[in-house]
Coordinates of C-alpha atoms and ligand atoms in Angstrom, one line a residue:
M1 CA -20.4 -20.5 10.4
I2 CA -23.9 -21.2 9.4
N3 CA -25.0 -23.7 6.8
F4 CA -25.7 -22.0 3.5
Q5 CA -26.8 -22.7 0.1
Y6 CA -24.4 -22.4 -2.9
L7 CA -25.5 -21.5 -6.2
R8 CA -23.8 -20.5 -9.5
A9 CA -24.6 -18.0 -12.1
A10 CA -23.1 -17.7 -15.6
S11 CA -24.7 -14.4 -16.5
A12 CA -25.6 -11.1 -14.6
E13 CA -29.3 -11.6 -15.6
K14 CA -29.2 -14.9 -14.0
A15 CA -27.4 -13.6 -10.8
L16 CA -30.1 -11.0 -10.4
S17 CA -33.0 -13.3 -11.0
L18 CA -31.6 -15.6 -8.3
L19 CA -31.0 -12.6 -6.1
A20 CA -34.4 -11.3 -6.7
K21 CA -35.9 -14.8 -5.3
D22 CA -34.0 -14.2 -2.0
K23 CA -33.2 -10.7 -0.6
Q24 CA -30.9 -12.3 2.2
A25 CA -28.8 -14.0 -0.6
R26 CA -25.3 -12.5 -1.3
F27 CA -23.0 -12.6 -4.3
I28 CA -19.5 -14.2 -3.7
A29 CA -16.7 -13.4 -6.0
G30 CA -13.0 -14.0 -4.7
G31 CA -14.6 -14.7 -1.2
T32 CA -11.5 -13.0 0.5
N33 CA -13.7 -10.8 2.6
L34 CA -17.1 -12.4 2.5
V35 CA -15.7 -15.9 3.7
D36 CA -13.9 -14.1 6.5
L37 CA -17.0 -12.3 7.9
M38 CA -19.2 -15.5 7.6
K39 CA -16.5 -17.3 9.8
K40 CA -16.6 -14.7 12.4
G41 CA -20.4 -14.6 12.3
V42 CA -20.6 -10.8 11.2
M43 CA -22.5 -12.0 8.1
S44 CA -24.7 -14.9 7.8
P45 CA -26.2 -15.2 4.4
E46 CA -28.2 -18.5 3.9
K47 CA -27.5 -18.4 0.3
L48 CA -24.5 -17.6 -1.8
I49 CA -24.6 -16.8 -5.6
D50 CA -21.1 -17.6 -7.1
I51 CA -20.6 -14.9 -9.9
N52 CA -17.1 -16.0 -10.7
R53 CA -18.6 -17.4 -14.2
L54 CA -19.9 -14.2 -15.4
P55 CA -18.3 -12.7 -18.5
Q56 CA -17.4 -9.3 -16.9
R57 CA -13.7 -9.8 -16.8
E58 CA -12.5 -7.9 -19.7
I59 CA -10.3 -4.6 -19.8
F60 CA -10.4 -2.7 -22.7
L61 CA -10.1 0.8 -24.3
R62 CA -13.0 2.5 -26.2
N63 CA -13.5 5.9 -27.1
D64 CA -11.0 7.3 -24.5
V65 CA -12.5 5.3 -21.7
I66 CA -11.0 2.2 -20.1
H67 CA -13.7 -0.4 -19.5
I68 CA -12.8 -2.6 -16.6
G69 CA -15.1 -5.7 -15.6
A70 CA -16.4 -6.3 -12.2
L71 CA -15.0 -10.0 -12.0
A72 CA -11.6 -8.8 -13.3
T73 CA -9.0 -9.7 -10.4
N74 CA -7.1 -7.0 -8.7
A75 CA -4.0 -8.5 -10.2
A76 CA -5.3 -8.6 -13.6
V77 CA -6.1 -5.0 -13.5
A78 CA -2.8 -4.0 -11.8
D79 CA -0.7 -5.9 -14.4
H80 CA -2.7 -5.1 -17.4
P81 CA -0.5 -3.1 -20.0
L82 CA -3.4 -0.6 -20.7
V83 CA -3.8 0.2 -17.1
N84 CA -0.1 0.5 -16.5
E85 CA 0.4 2.7 -19.5
K86 CA -2.7 4.9 -19.3
L87 CA -3.9 4.7 -15.6
P88 CA -0.6 4.3 -13.6
L89 CA -2.1 5.7 -10.4
L90 CA -4.6 2.9 -10.4
A91 CA -2.0 0.1 -10.9
M92 CA 0.1 1.8 -8.1
A93 CA -2.8 1.6 -5.7
L94 CA -3.8 -1.9 -6.5
K95 CA -0.2 -3.1 -6.0
K96 CA -0.1 -1.6 -2.6
G97 CA -3.1 -3.5 -1.5
A98 CA -3.2 -6.7 0.4
S99 CA -0.7 -9.4 -0.9
A100 CA 0.0 -11.0 -4.1
Q101 CA -2.1 -14.2 -3.3
L102 CA -5.0 -12.1 -2.2
R103 CA -4.9 -9.9 -5.4
N104 CA -5.0 -13.1 -7.6
M105 CA -8.5 -13.8 -6.0
A106 CA -10.0 -10.4 -5.1
T107 CA -12.1 -8.8 -7.7
V108 CA -12.9 -5.2 -8.7
G109 CA -16.6 -5.5 -7.5
G110 CA -15.5 -7.3 -4.3
N111 CA -13.0 -4.7 -3.5
M112 CA -15.5 -1.9 -3.7
M113 CA -18.0 -3.9 -1.6
Q114 CA -15.5 -4.9 1.1
R115 CA -16.7 -4.1 4.6
T116 CA -14.5 -1.8 7.1
R117 CA -11.8 -3.3 9.2
C118 CA -13.0 -1.7 12.2
G119 CA -12.2 -4.2 15.0
Y120 CA -15.5 -3.6 16.8
F121 CA -17.4 -4.3 13.5
Y122 CA -15.6 -7.9 13.5
D123 CA -16.2 -8.4 17.2
I124 CA -19.8 -9.7 17.5
A125 CA -19.6 -9.4 21.4
M126 CA -19.3 -5.4 20.9
P127 CA -21.9 -2.8 20.2
C128 CA -21.5 -1.6 16.5
N129 CA -24.1 0.4 14.6
K130 CA -22.7 -0.8 11.2
R131 CA -23.2 -4.5 12.3
S132 CA -26.1 -4.2 14.5
P133 CA -28.1 -0.8 14.0
G134 CA -28.9 0.9 17.1
S135 CA -26.6 -0.8 19.4
G136 CA -24.0 1.9 19.8
C137 CA -20.4 2.7 18.5
A138 CA -17.9 1.1 20.8
A139 CA -14.9 2.5 18.6
R140 CA -15.9 6.3 19.5
E141 CA -14.9 5.6 23.4
G142 CA -12.6 2.6 22.6
Y143 CA -9.3 1.9 20.7
N144 CA -9.7 4.1 17.7
R145 CA -6.2 4.5 16.2
M146 CA -7.3 3.2 12.6
H147 CA -10.4 5.2 12.5
A148 CA -11.8 8.5 10.7
I149 CA -10.8 11.9 10.9
F150 CA -13.3 13.3 8.3
G151 CA -16.9 12.8 7.6
Q152 CA -17.7 10.6 10.6
S153 CA -20.9 10.7 12.5
E154 CA -21.9 10.0 16.3
N155 CA -23.0 6.6 15.0
C156 CA -19.9 5.5 13.1
I157 CA -16.3 6.3 12.9
A158 CA -15.2 3.3 10.8
V159 CA -13.0 4.0 7.6
H160 CA -13.4 2.3 4.3
P161 CA -10.2 0.1 3.7
S162 CA -9.7 -0.1 0.0
D163 CA -6.8 1.3 -1.8
M164 CA -8.1 0.7 -5.3
C165 CA -11.2 2.8 -4.5
V166 CA -9.1 5.8 -3.6
A167 CA -7.5 5.9 -7.0
L168 CA -10.9 5.4 -8.7
A169 CA -12.4 8.2 -6.9
A170 CA -9.4 10.6 -7.9
L171 CA -9.7 9.5 -11.6
D172 CA -13.4 10.3 -11.9
A173 CA -14.3 6.8 -12.6
V174 CA -17.8 5.7 -13.3
V175 CA -19.6 2.6 -11.9
V176 CA -21.8 0.6 -14.1
I177 CA -24.6 -1.1 -12.2
G178 CA -26.8 -4.1 -13.5
Q179 CA -30.4 -4.1 -12.7
T180 CA -33.2 -6.7 -13.7
K181 CA -34.3 -4.2 -16.3
G182 CA -31.2 -2.5 -17.7
E183 CA -28.2 -0.6 -16.3
R184 CA -27.5 2.8 -14.6
R185 CA -24.3 4.4 -13.9
I186 CA -23.0 6.4 -10.9
A187 CA -19.9 8.7 -10.3
F188 CA -17.5 6.7 -8.4
A189 CA -17.2 9.6 -5.8
D190 CA -21.0 9.1 -5.2
F191 CA -20.8 5.2 -4.8
H192 CA -19.7 5.0 -1.3
R193 CA -21.6 6.8 1.6
L194 CA -20.7 8.8 4.6
P195 CA -22.2 7.1 7.9
G196 CA -24.8 9.8 8.9
N197 CA -27.6 8.0 10.7
T198 CA -27.3 4.9 8.5
P199 CA -23.9 3.4 9.0
E200 CA -25.1 0.0 8.1
L201 CA -25.1 1.1 4.5
D202 CA -21.7 1.3 3.0
N203 CA -22.9 2.3 -0.4
N204 CA -25.6 3.3 -2.8
L205 CA -25.9 -0.1 -4.5
K206 CA -29.4 -1.3 -4.0
S207 CA -30.2 -4.8 -2.6
N208 CA -31.5 -5.8 -6.0
E209 CA -28.5 -4.7 -8.2
I210 CA -25.1 -6.1 -9.2
I211 CA -21.8 -4.1 -10.1
L212 CA -21.1 -5.0 -13.7
G213 CA -17.9 -2.8 -14.0
L214 CA -16.2 0.6 -14.3
E215 CA -15.5 3.0 -16.9
V216 CA -12.4 5.2 -16.3
P217 CA -12.1 8.1 -18.6
L218 CA -8.5 9.0 -20.0
N219 CA -8.0 12.4 -18.6
G220 CA -4.6 13.3 -19.0
F221 CA -3.2 11.8 -15.7
G222 CA -0.8 9.5 -17.4
H223 CA 2.6 10.4 -15.8
R224 CA 2.5 12.9 -13.0
V225 CA 1.0 10.5 -10.4
Q226 CA 1.5 9.1 -6.9
Y227 CA -0.1 6.7 -4.7
L228 CA 1.4 7.1 -1.1
K229 CA 0.3 4.6 1.3
V230 CA 1.4 4.8 5.0
R231 CA 0.9 1.8 6.9
D232 CA 2.3 -0.4 9.9
R233 CA 3.8 -3.0 7.6
T234 CA 4.8 -2.5 4.0
S235 CA 2.9 -5.6 3.1
Y236 CA -0.4 -7.1 4.1
A237 CA -1.6 -4.0 5.9
F238 CA -4.4 -1.5 5.5
A239 CA -3.7 2.1 5.1
L240 CA -3.4 4.5 8.2
V241 CA -3.4 7.2 5.6
S242 CA -3.1 7.0 1.8
V243 CA -3.0 9.8 -0.7
A244 CA -3.8 9.5 -4.5
A245 CA -2.4 12.5 -6.4
A246 CA -2.7 13.1 -10.1
L247 CA -1.2 16.2 -11.7
D248 CA -1.6 17.7 -15.3
M249 CA 1.0 20.7 -15.5
D250 CA 1.6 23.2 -18.0
A251 CA 5.0 25.2 -17.6
G252 CA 5.1 24.7 -13.9
K253 CA 1.4 25.7 -13.3
V254 CA -1.4 23.2 -12.5
R255 CA -3.7 22.7 -15.3
K256 CA -5.7 19.9 -13.7
V257 CA -5.1 18.2 -10.4
R258 CA -7.0 15.3 -8.6
L259 CA -6.4 14.4 -4.9
A260 CA -8.2 11.8 -2.7
M261 CA -7.5 10.2 0.5
G262 CA -7.9 6.8 2.0
G263 CA -7.7 5.5 5.6
V264 CA -9.3 8.6 6.7
A265 CA -13.2 8.4 6.1
H266 CA -16.0 6.0 5.6
K267 CA -15.5 6.5 1.9
P268 CA -12.5 7.5 -0.4
W269 CA -12.1 11.1 0.6
R270 CA -11.9 13.2 -2.4
L271 CA -10.2 16.8 -1.6
T272 CA -12.1 18.9 -4.1
E273 CA -11.6 22.2 -2.3
T274 CA -7.9 21.5 -2.2
E275 CA -8.1 20.7 -6.0
T276 CA -9.7 24.0 -6.7
F277 CA -7.0 26.0 -4.6
L278 CA -4.3 24.5 -6.6
Q279 CA -5.8 25.0 -10.0
G280 CA -4.0 27.3 -12.4
R281 CA -1.2 28.0 -9.9
E282 CA 2.4 27.5 -9.9
L283 CA 3.2 24.4 -7.9
T284 CA 5.9 25.7 -5.4
D285 CA 7.0 24.0 -2.3
D286 CA 5.1 26.7 -0.3
L287 CA 2.2 26.1 -2.2
I288 CA 1.7 22.4 -1.6
R289 CA 2.3 23.0 2.1
E290 CA -0.5 25.5 2.2
A291 CA -2.7 23.2 0.2
A292 CA -1.8 20.2 2.6
S293 CA -2.6 22.6 6.0
R294 CA -6.0 23.5 4.4
S295 CA -6.8 19.9 3.5
V296 CA -6.8 18.9 7.3
L297 CA -8.5 22.1 8.6
N298 CA -11.9 20.2 9.3
A299 CA -10.2 17.0 10.6
R300 CA -11.5 15.7 13.8
A301 CA -9.6 13.0 15.7
Y302 CA -10.3 10.9 18.7
K303 CA -8.2 9.7 21.7
H304 CA -5.8 7.3 19.6
N305 CA -5.7 8.8 16.1
N306 CA -4.8 12.2 16.6
F307 CA -1.3 11.6 14.8
K308 CA -3.3 10.9 11.7
V309 CA -4.1 14.7 11.2
R310 CA -0.4 15.5 10.8
M311 CA 0.0 12.3 8.8
A312 CA -2.5 13.3 6.4
A313 CA -0.9 16.8 5.9
E314 CA 2.5 15.3 5.5
S315 CA 1.4 12.7 3.1
I316 CA -0.3 15.2 0.9
I317 CA 2.8 17.2 0.8
Q318 CA 5.0 14.2 -0.2
A319 CA 2.4 12.7 -2.6
L320 CA 2.1 16.1 -4.5
T321 CA 5.9 16.6 -4.5
D322 CA 6.5 13.2 -6.0
A323 CA 4.0 13.5 -8.5
R324 CA 5.3 16.9 -9.5
Q325 CA 8.6 15.3 -10.1
Q326 CA 7.6 12.8 -12.6
S327 CA 8.0 13.6 -16.2
Ligands
FAD401 C1 -5.4 -10.0 5.1 C2 -5.9 -9.0 4.1 C3 -5.3 -8.0 3.8 C4 -5.9 -7.0 2.9 N1 -5.3 -5.9 2.6 C5 -5.8 -5.1 1.8 C6 -5.4 -3.7 1.5 O1 -4.1 -3.5 2.0 N2 -5.9 -2.9 0.6 C7 -7.0 -3.1 0.2 O2 -7.7 -2.4 -0.7 N3 -7.7 -4.4 0.5 C8 -7.2 -5.2 1.3 N4 -7.8 -6.4 1.6 C9 -9.1 -6.5 1.0 C10 -9.3 -7.1 -0.2 O3 -8.9 -6.3 -1.2 C11 -10.9 -7.6 -0.4 O4 -11.1 -8.6 0.4 C12 -11.1 -8.1 -1.8 O5 -10.8 -6.9 -2.6 C13 -12.5 -8.4 -1.8 O6 -12.8 -8.9 -3.1 P1 -13.5 -10.4 -3.3 O7 -13.8 -10.5 -4.8 O8 -12.6 -11.5 -2.7 O9 -14.9 -10.1 -2.7 P2 -15.8 -11.1 -1.9 O10 -15.3 -11.4 -0.4 O11 -16.3 -12.3 -2.8 O12 -17.2 -10.1 -1.6 C14 -17.0 -9.1 -0.8 C15 -18.5 -8.4 -0.9 O13 -18.6 -7.8 -2.2 C16 -20.0 -8.3 -2.9 N5 -19.7 -8.4 -4.1 C17 -18.7 -9.0 -5.0 N6 -18.8 -8.8 -6.1 C18 -19.9 -8.1 -6.4 C19 -20.4 -7.4 -7.5 N7 -19.9 -7.7 -8.7 N8 -21.6 -6.7 -7.4 C20 -22.3 -6.6 -6.1 N9 -21.7 -7.1 -5.0 C21 -20.5 -7.8 -5.1 C22 -20.3 -9.7 -2.1 O14 -21.6 -9.9 -2.0 C23 -19.6 -9.5 -0.7 O15 -20.7 -8.8 0.1 C24 -7.2 -7.3 2.4 C25 -7.8 -8.6 2.7 C26 -7.2 -9.6 3.5 C27 -8.1 -10.7 3.9

């Protein structure tokens, strides 16, 4: 681990002005991902800007939108009465992530910015286009059991590891981003990127910006929801496949549906075509099975992760069936 300078900011403006002075500086929040990456030599920022004293920790409801500050911890969000009552899908996803200790430290902004868990990204002796652009992708021909089946490129087949982000993509959340002069907003589904020719870029946050928080609309998905996570252990393990499902039903028919998957792509994988297919139809077992089959038609697997294609389809069936049963 290299020597680094440690600075603190008590406001977003101060944090951004410190960042503007040094493009190599990095924000540190809970530190649960960044410190690991620094210890392993994957990231080597010479300056850390501690943003834990920023006021952006609040969780509140205004005009049918739940606002969540970027420094709210994963535990605070998962346990908040408002989130449990109005956004149970988000609470479920958070509670299935990491461990209680980690959730006490991890923040919303840090969770969104966490890096992939691809073993070749963490092993600095191996080629990895995400860590070292142009060096190659060792995972394509290597041990790729955890890797992507959707949206990958020749340059990178890594997956985004977050659970929280899968629920937020399904719930049509909006990311509030701070800039030196003002703010901008971006749809959550457009925040993370597919690898394409620039796998080193995980998301669309610019190097001079900070995540201030999230706005999650109350969209009628209060009850019929399920976050299904399939993993090697029931705790402390990343998803092999996960599904966030949210239903709004009217007399057995689908009024609205949201579906997103985790563990299968470089970003939370929203199933918009499946949502359109289900819209307005009676949600029978047969329809659910057909929707699941359609969802994996374009999947592309590698030597060790072929099992994920069937696992993805079965998980969609289970998540939709579970969500339908809620009242
Ligand atoms: C053993 C283990 C198991 C885990 N299991 C899971 C799991 O099952 N599911 C899951 O979803 N996650 C899991 N995680 C990941 C964990 O959720 C993340 O490490 C955590 O959310 C990161 O948040 P943080 O606040 O600690 O981020 P930090 O480590 O402080 O920062 C991570 C990155 O985010 C940037 N950053 C932080 N805040 C902001 C901001 N406001 N604006 C811009 N940039 C910012 C930092 O500069 C840094 O690059 C696991 C982690 C560990 C160590």
